[in-house]
Short mmCIF file of C-alpha atoms in Angstrom, two decimals:
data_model
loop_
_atom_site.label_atom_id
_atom_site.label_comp_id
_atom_site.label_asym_id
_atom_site.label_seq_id
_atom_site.Cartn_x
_atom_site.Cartn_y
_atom_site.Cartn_z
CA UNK A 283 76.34 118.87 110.80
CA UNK A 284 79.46 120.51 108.84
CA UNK A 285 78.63 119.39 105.76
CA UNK A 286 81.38 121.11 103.58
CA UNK A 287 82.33 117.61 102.49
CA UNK A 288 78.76 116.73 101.03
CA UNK A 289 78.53 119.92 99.68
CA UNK A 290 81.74 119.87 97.85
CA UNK A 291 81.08 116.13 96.67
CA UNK A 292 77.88 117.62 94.74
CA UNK A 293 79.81 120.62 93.41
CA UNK A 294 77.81 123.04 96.01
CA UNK A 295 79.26 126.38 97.18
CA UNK A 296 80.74 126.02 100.68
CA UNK A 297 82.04 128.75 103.12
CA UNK A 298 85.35 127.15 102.67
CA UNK A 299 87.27 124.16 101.08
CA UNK A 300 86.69 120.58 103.24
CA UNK A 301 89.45 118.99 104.24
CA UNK A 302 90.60 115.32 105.24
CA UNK A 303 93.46 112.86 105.51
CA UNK A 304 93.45 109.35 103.89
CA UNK A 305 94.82 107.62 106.43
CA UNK A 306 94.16 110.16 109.31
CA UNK A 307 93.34 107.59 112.30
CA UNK A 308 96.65 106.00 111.98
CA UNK A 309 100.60 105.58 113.15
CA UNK A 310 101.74 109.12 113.12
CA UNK A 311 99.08 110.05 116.18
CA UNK A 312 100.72 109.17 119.72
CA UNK A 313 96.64 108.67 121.40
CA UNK A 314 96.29 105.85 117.97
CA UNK A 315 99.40 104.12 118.67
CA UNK A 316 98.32 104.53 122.82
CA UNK A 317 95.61 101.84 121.92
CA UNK A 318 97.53 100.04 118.86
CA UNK A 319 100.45 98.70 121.29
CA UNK A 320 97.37 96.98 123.46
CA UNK A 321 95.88 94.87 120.39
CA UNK A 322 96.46 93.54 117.00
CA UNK A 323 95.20 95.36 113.94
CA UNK A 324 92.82 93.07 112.69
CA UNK A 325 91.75 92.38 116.19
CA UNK A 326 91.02 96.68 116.36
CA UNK A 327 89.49 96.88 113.14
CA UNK A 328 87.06 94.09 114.72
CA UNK A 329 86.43 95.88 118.03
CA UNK A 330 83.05 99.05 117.45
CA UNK A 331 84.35 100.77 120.60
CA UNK A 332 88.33 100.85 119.67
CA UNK A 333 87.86 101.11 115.92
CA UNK A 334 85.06 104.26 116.89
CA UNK A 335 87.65 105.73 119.36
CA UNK A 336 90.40 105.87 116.93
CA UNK A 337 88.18 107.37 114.26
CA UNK A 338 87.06 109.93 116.16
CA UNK A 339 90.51 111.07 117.65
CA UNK A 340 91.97 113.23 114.38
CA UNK A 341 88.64 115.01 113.90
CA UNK A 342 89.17 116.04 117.70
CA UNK A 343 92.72 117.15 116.80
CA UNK A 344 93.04 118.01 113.48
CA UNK A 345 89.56 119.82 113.16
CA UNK A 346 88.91 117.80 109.76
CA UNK A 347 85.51 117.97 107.94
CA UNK A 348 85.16 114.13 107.88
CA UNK A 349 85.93 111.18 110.06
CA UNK A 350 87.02 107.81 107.84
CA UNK A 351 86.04 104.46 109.55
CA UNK A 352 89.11 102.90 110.63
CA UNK A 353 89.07 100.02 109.65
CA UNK A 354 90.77 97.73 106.10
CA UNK A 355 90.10 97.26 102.33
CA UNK A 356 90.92 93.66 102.73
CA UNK A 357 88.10 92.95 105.80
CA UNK A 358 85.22 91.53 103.21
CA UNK A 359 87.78 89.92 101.42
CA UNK A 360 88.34 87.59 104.73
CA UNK A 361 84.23 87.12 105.29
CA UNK A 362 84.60 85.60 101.85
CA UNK A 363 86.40 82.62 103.37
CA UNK A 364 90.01 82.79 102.73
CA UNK A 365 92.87 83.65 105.81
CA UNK A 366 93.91 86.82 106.22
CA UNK A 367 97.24 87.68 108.01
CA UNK A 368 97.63 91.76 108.74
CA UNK A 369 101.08 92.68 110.44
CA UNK A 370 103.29 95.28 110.45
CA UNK A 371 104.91 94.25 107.19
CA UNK A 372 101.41 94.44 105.30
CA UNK A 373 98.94 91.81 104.68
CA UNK A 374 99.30 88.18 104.03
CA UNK A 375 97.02 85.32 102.24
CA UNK A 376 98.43 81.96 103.14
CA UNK A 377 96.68 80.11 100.74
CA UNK A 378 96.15 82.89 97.80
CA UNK A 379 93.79 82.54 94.86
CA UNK A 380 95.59 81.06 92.05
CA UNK A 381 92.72 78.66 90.36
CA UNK A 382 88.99 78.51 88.84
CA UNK A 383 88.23 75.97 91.73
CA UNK A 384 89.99 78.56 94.11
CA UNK A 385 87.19 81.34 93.58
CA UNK A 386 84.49 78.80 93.67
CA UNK A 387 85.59 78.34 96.88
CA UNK A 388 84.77 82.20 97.94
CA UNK A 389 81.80 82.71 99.14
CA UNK A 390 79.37 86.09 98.91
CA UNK A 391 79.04 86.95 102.53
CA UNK A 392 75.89 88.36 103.90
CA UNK A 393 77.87 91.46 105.18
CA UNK A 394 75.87 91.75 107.97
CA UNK A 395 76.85 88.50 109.13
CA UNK A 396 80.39 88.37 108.24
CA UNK A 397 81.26 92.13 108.80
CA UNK A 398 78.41 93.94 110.72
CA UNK A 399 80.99 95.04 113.30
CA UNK A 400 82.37 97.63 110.25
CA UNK A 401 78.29 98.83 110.46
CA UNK A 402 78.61 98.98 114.45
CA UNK A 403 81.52 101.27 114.58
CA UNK A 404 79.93 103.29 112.18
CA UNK A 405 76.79 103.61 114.47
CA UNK A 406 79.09 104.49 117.42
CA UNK A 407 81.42 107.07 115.86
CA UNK A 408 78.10 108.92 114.59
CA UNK A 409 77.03 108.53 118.36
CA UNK A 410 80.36 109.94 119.62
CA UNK A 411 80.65 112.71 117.17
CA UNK A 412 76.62 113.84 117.51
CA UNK A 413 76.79 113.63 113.87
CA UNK A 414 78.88 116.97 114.20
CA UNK A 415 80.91 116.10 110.78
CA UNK A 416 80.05 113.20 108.13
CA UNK A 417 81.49 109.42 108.13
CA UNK A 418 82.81 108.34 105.33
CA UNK A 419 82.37 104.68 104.81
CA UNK A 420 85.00 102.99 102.28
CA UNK A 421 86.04 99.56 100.44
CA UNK A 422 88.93 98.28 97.88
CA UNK A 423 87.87 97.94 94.06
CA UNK A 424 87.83 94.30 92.51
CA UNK A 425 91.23 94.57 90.82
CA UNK A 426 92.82 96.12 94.02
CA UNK A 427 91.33 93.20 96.50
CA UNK A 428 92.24 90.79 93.85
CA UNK A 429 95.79 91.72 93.43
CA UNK A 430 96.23 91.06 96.99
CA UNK A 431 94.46 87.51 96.98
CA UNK A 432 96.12 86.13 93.63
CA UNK A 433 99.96 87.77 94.67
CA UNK A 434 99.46 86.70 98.35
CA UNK A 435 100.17 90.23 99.58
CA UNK A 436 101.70 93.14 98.37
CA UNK A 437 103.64 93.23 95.11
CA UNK A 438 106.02 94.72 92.92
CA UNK A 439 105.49 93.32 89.46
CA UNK A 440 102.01 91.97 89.85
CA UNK A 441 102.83 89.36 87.94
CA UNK A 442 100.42 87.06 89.26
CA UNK A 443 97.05 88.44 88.84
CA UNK A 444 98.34 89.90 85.65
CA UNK A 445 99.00 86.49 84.16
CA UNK A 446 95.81 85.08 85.27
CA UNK A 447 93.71 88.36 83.80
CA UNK A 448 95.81 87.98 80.58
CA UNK A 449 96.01 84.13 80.14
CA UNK A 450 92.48 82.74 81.96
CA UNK A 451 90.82 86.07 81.40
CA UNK A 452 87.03 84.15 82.15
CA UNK A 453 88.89 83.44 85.70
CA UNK A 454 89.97 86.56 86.10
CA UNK A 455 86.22 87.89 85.34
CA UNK A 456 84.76 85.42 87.74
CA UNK A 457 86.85 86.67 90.24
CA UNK A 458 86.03 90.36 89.83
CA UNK A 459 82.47 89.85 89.47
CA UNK A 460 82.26 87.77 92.80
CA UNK A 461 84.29 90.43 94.52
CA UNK A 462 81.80 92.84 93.14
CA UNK A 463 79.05 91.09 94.63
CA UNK A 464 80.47 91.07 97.65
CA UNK A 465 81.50 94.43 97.69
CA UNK A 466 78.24 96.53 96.82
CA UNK A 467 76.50 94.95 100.03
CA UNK A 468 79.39 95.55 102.19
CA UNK A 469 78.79 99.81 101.05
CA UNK A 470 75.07 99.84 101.23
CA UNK A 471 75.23 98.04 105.15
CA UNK A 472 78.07 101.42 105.90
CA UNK A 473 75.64 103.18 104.52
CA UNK A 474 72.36 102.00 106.54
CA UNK A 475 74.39 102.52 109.31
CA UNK A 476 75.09 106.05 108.77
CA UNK A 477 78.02 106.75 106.30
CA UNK A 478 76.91 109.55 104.36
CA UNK A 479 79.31 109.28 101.83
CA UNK A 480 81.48 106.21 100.36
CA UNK A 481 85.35 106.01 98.96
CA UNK A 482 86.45 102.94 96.80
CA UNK A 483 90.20 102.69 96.44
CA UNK A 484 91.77 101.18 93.35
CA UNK A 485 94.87 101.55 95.21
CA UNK A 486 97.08 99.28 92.66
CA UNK A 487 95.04 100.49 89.66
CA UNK A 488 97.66 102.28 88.19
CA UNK A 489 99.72 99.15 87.27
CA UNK A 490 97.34 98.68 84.70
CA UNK A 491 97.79 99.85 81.12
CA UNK A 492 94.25 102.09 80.01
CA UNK A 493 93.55 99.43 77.75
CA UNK A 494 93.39 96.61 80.73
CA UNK A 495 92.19 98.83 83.25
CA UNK A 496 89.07 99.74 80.54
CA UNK A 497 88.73 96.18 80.14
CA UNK A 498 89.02 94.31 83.27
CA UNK A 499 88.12 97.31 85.84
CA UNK A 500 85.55 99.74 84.55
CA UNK A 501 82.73 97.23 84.72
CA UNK A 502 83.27 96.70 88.34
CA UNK A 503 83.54 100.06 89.25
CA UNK A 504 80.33 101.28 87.22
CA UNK A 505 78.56 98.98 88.56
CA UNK A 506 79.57 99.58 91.95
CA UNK A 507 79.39 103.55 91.23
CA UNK A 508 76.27 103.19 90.29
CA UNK A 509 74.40 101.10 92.87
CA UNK A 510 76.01 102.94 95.70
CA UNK A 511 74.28 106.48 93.89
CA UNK A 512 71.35 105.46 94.12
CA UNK A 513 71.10 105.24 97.85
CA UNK A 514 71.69 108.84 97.62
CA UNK A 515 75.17 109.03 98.85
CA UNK A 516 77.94 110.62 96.93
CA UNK A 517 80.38 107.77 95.84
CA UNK A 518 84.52 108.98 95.79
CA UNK A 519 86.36 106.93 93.21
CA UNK A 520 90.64 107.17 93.91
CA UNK A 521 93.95 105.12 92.80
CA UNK A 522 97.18 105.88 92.72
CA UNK A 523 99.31 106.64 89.65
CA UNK A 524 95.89 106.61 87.72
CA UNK A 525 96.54 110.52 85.75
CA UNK A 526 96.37 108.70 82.54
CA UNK A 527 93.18 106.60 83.57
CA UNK A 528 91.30 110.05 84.65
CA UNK A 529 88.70 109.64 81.36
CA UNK A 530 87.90 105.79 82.38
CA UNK A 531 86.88 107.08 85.71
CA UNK A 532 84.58 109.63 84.95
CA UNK A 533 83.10 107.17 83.22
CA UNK A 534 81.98 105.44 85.88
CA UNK A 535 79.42 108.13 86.90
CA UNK A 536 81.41 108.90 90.31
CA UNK A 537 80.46 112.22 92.20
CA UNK A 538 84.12 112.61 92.97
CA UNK A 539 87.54 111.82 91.40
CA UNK A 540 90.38 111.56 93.84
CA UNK A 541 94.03 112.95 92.18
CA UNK A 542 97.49 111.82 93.69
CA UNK A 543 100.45 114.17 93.00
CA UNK A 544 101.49 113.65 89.90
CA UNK A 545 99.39 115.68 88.17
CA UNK A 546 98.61 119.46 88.70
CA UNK A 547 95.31 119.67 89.67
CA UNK A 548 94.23 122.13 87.38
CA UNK A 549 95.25 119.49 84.71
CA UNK A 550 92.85 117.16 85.90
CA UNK A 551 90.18 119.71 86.40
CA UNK A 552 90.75 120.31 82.28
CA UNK A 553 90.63 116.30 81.68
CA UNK A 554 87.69 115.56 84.08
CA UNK A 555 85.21 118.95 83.06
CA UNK A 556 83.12 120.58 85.43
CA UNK A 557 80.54 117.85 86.00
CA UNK A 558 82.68 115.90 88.37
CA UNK A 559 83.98 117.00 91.77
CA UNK A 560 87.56 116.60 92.67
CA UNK A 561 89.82 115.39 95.56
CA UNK A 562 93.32 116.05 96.61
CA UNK A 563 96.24 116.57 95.98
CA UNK A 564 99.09 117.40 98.14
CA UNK A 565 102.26 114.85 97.94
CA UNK A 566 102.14 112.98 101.90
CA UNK A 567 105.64 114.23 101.78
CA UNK A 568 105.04 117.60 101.58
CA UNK A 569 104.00 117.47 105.56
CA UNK A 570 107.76 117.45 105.64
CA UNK A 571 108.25 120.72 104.25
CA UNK A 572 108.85 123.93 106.00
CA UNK A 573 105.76 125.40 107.00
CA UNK A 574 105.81 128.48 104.73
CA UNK A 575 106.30 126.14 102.13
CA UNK A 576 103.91 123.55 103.00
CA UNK A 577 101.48 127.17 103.22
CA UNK A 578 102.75 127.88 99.54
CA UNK A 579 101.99 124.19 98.46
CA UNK A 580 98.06 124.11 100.13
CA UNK A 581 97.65 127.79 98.05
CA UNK A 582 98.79 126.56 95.16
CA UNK A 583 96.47 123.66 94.66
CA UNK A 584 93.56 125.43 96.53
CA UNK A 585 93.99 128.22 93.38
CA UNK A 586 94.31 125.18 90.56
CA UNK A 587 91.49 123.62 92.48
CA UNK A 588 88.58 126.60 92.28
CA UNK A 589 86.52 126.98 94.74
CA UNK A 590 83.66 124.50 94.26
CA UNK A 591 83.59 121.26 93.99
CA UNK A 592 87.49 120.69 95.42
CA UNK A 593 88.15 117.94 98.73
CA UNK A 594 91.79 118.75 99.87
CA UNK A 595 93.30 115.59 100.61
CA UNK A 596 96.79 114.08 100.13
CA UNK A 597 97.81 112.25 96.95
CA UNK A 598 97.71 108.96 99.00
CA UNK A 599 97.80 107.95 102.84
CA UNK A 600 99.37 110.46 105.60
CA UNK A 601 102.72 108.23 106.51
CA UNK A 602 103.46 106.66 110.07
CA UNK A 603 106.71 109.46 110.57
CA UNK A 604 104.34 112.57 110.07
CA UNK A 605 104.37 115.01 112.72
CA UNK A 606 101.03 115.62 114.47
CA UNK A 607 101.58 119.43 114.29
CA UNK A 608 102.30 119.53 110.46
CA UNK A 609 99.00 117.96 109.97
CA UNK A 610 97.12 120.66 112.34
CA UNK A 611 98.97 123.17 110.10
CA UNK A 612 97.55 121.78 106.85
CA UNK A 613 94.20 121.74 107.81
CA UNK A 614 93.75 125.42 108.98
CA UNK A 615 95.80 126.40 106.31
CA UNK A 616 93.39 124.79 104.18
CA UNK A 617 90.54 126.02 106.00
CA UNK A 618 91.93 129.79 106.08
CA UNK A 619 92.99 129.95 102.26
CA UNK A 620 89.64 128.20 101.43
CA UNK A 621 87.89 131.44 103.08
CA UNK A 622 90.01 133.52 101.23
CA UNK A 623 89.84 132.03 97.82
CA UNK A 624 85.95 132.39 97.86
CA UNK A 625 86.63 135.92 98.61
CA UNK A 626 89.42 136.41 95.60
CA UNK A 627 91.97 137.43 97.65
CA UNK A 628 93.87 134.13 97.78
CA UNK A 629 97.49 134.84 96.11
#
C-alpha cells in the first residue's frame, strides 16, 4: 500500500508529501456526473457498487494518496429516524428537531443495521483498489449534524440551534450526546470494514464563539477522538473558519488538525506544536489560478508546512466548476515539490 497518508498522520518521514481532495469523488469529474444523471444522491450514497465506483474514479485520475468514501455526513443522522431530503439545493429535514420530546424520538441505530451499506462500499473500494492506497472513512461532529436537524437544512444565522444550546442548554446536551452515541459506532463499523483512517467534520463549527464551541463541542469530539484511537486508526479532526478554535482541537487528542485558508499554515504549525500532524491548506479557489501560480501557491504552503507530518488538502471541498486538469496539476505539483522539499531544494 502507499501509505504516505498514514505515515504523515503519525508525523513519520515520507518520500514525499500525501495528497487528497475533500470532496474529490464529486461534480467537477465528467465519469461522476456520467453515473449521477442515472440516480439520486441519496439513492448513490445507498448503492456499495456506485458509491465504490465513484470513490475509486479520482484516485485513478488524479493519482491521490487516499480514496474518501463517497458517501454524506447526514446518512446516520437519517438511521436515527427522522426524514432526510438531499437535492441539489442541499439537504432538507421536513420535520426538524426543535423539542426535548423531539430527540427522545431519535433513536441510536445499530449502524450495522441502519447503515451497513456505508461498511459495504468500503469493503468493495478496498477490493477494487487491491488496497493500493488507504480509505478514509468519515462522519459530521454533533454540533455540525445538529445544526442541520434543529435549522432544517442549511443556514445563515444559525439561529435555531443556537437558541436552543443557549436557552434549553440540557436539550441541547441531550441532543449532542445521542448524536455522539450514534456516531462513534457508525466510525468503528468504517473501520472494521477497512478504513484505515477516519475524518470528522465540524463543518459549521466556526459559527461558534471559543467559549461555546469549548462548552458545547469539545466533549463530543474528545470523546469521539478518543474512542476512534484506540482502534488504532489515526482520527483527522477539520471545520471551517475554526483558526481561532485551533487550541480546543488539539485538545481533543486528534492525530491530525485540518486548516482552511485563512490562516498561513506555518501559523498554525506555531499554535498547534509539533505533536500534532497537520492538513491542508490551499483556498478551493486557487484551482482557478494560472498554473504557475497555482505551482507558486502548492510551494508556498508545502515550505510553511515542513516536511513531516503535513496532508495537502484544500481549505474545504473541491467545487462542482473545477477543471479536471487543474486538479491533476495540483497533485503532481504536490507530489514533485514534496520530493524536493525533503531534499532542501524546494524554493
Amino acid at each position: 500500500m502507499n501509505d504516505r497518508l498514514l505515515r504523515a498522520a503519525r508525523r513519520q518521514p515520507t518520500d514525499t508529501t500525501p495528497v487528497w481532495l475533500m470532496r474529490q469523488a464529486g461534480r467537477y469529474l465528467p465519469e461522476y456526473r456520467a453515473i449521477r444523471g442515472n440516480i439520486a444522491f441519496l439513492d448513490l450514497c445507498k448503492h456499495p457498487d456506485l458509491a465504490a465506483e465513484v470513490t475509486v474514479q479520482p484516485v485513478t485520475r488524479l493519482g491521490v494518496d487516499a480514496a474518501i468514501i463517497f458517501s454524506d455526513i447526514l446518512i446516520p443522522v437519517e438511521a436515527m429516524g427522522i426524514e432526510l431530503e438531499l437535492g441539489d439545493k442541499g439537504p432538507h429535514f421536513p420535520n426538524p428537531v426543535r423539542t426535548a420530546a423531539d430527540i427522545d424520538k431519535l433513536g441510536v441505530p445499530d449502524p450495522v443495521q441502519g447503515t451497513g451499506f456505508v461498511a459495504e462500499a468500503i469493503r468493495r473500494t478496498r477490493k477494487a483498489l487491491n488496497d493500493s492506497v488507504p480509505v478514509i472513512g468519515f462522519a459530521g461532529a454533533p454540533f455540525t449534524l445538529a445544526a442541520y436537524m434543529v435549522e432544517g437544512g442549511g443556514s445563515k444565522s444559525y439561529i435555531l440551534i443556537k437558541r436552543l444550546m443557549f436557552e434549553q442548554p440540557e436539550v441541547a446536551h441531550r441532543l449532542f450526546k445521542k448524536l455522539t452515541d450514534t456516531l462513534i459506532p457508525y466510525l468503528k463499523m468504517q473501520v472494521e470494514a477497512g478504513a484505515s483512517i477516519v475524518q470528522i467534520f465540524d463543518s459549521w463549527g466556526g459559527e461558534l464563539s471559543p467559549w461555546d464551541y469549548e462548552r458545547f463541542c469539545i466533549p463530543y469530539l474528545t470523546r469521539m477522538v478518543s474512542e476512534l484511537k484506540a482502534t488504532g486508526v489515526p482520527v483527522i479532526v477539520f471545520g471551517v473558519g475554526m483558526s481561532t478554535h485551533l487550541p480546543l482541537l488539539k485538545r481533543t487528542g486528534a492525530d491530525v488538525i485540518g486548516l482552511d485558508w485563512t490562516m498561513p499554515m506555518d501559523e498554525g504549525r506555531k499554535v498547534l506544536g509539533p505533536d500534532v500532524a497537520v492538513q491542508g491548506n490551499l483556498d478551493p479557489l486557487h484551482l482557478f489560478l494560472p498554473r504557475e501560480e497555482l505551482d507558486g501557491r502548492v510551494r508556498d504552503i508545502l515550505l510553511r508546512a515542513g516536511p513531516v507530518g503535513h496532508i495537502f488538502n484544500l481549505g474545504h471541498g473541491i467545487l462542482p466548476p473545477t477543471d479536471p486538469e487543474a486538479a491533476k496539476f495540483l497533485v503532481d505539483a504536490v507530489h514533485k515539490h514534496g520530493v524536493a522539499l525533503r531534499q532542501g531544494t524546494l524554493k
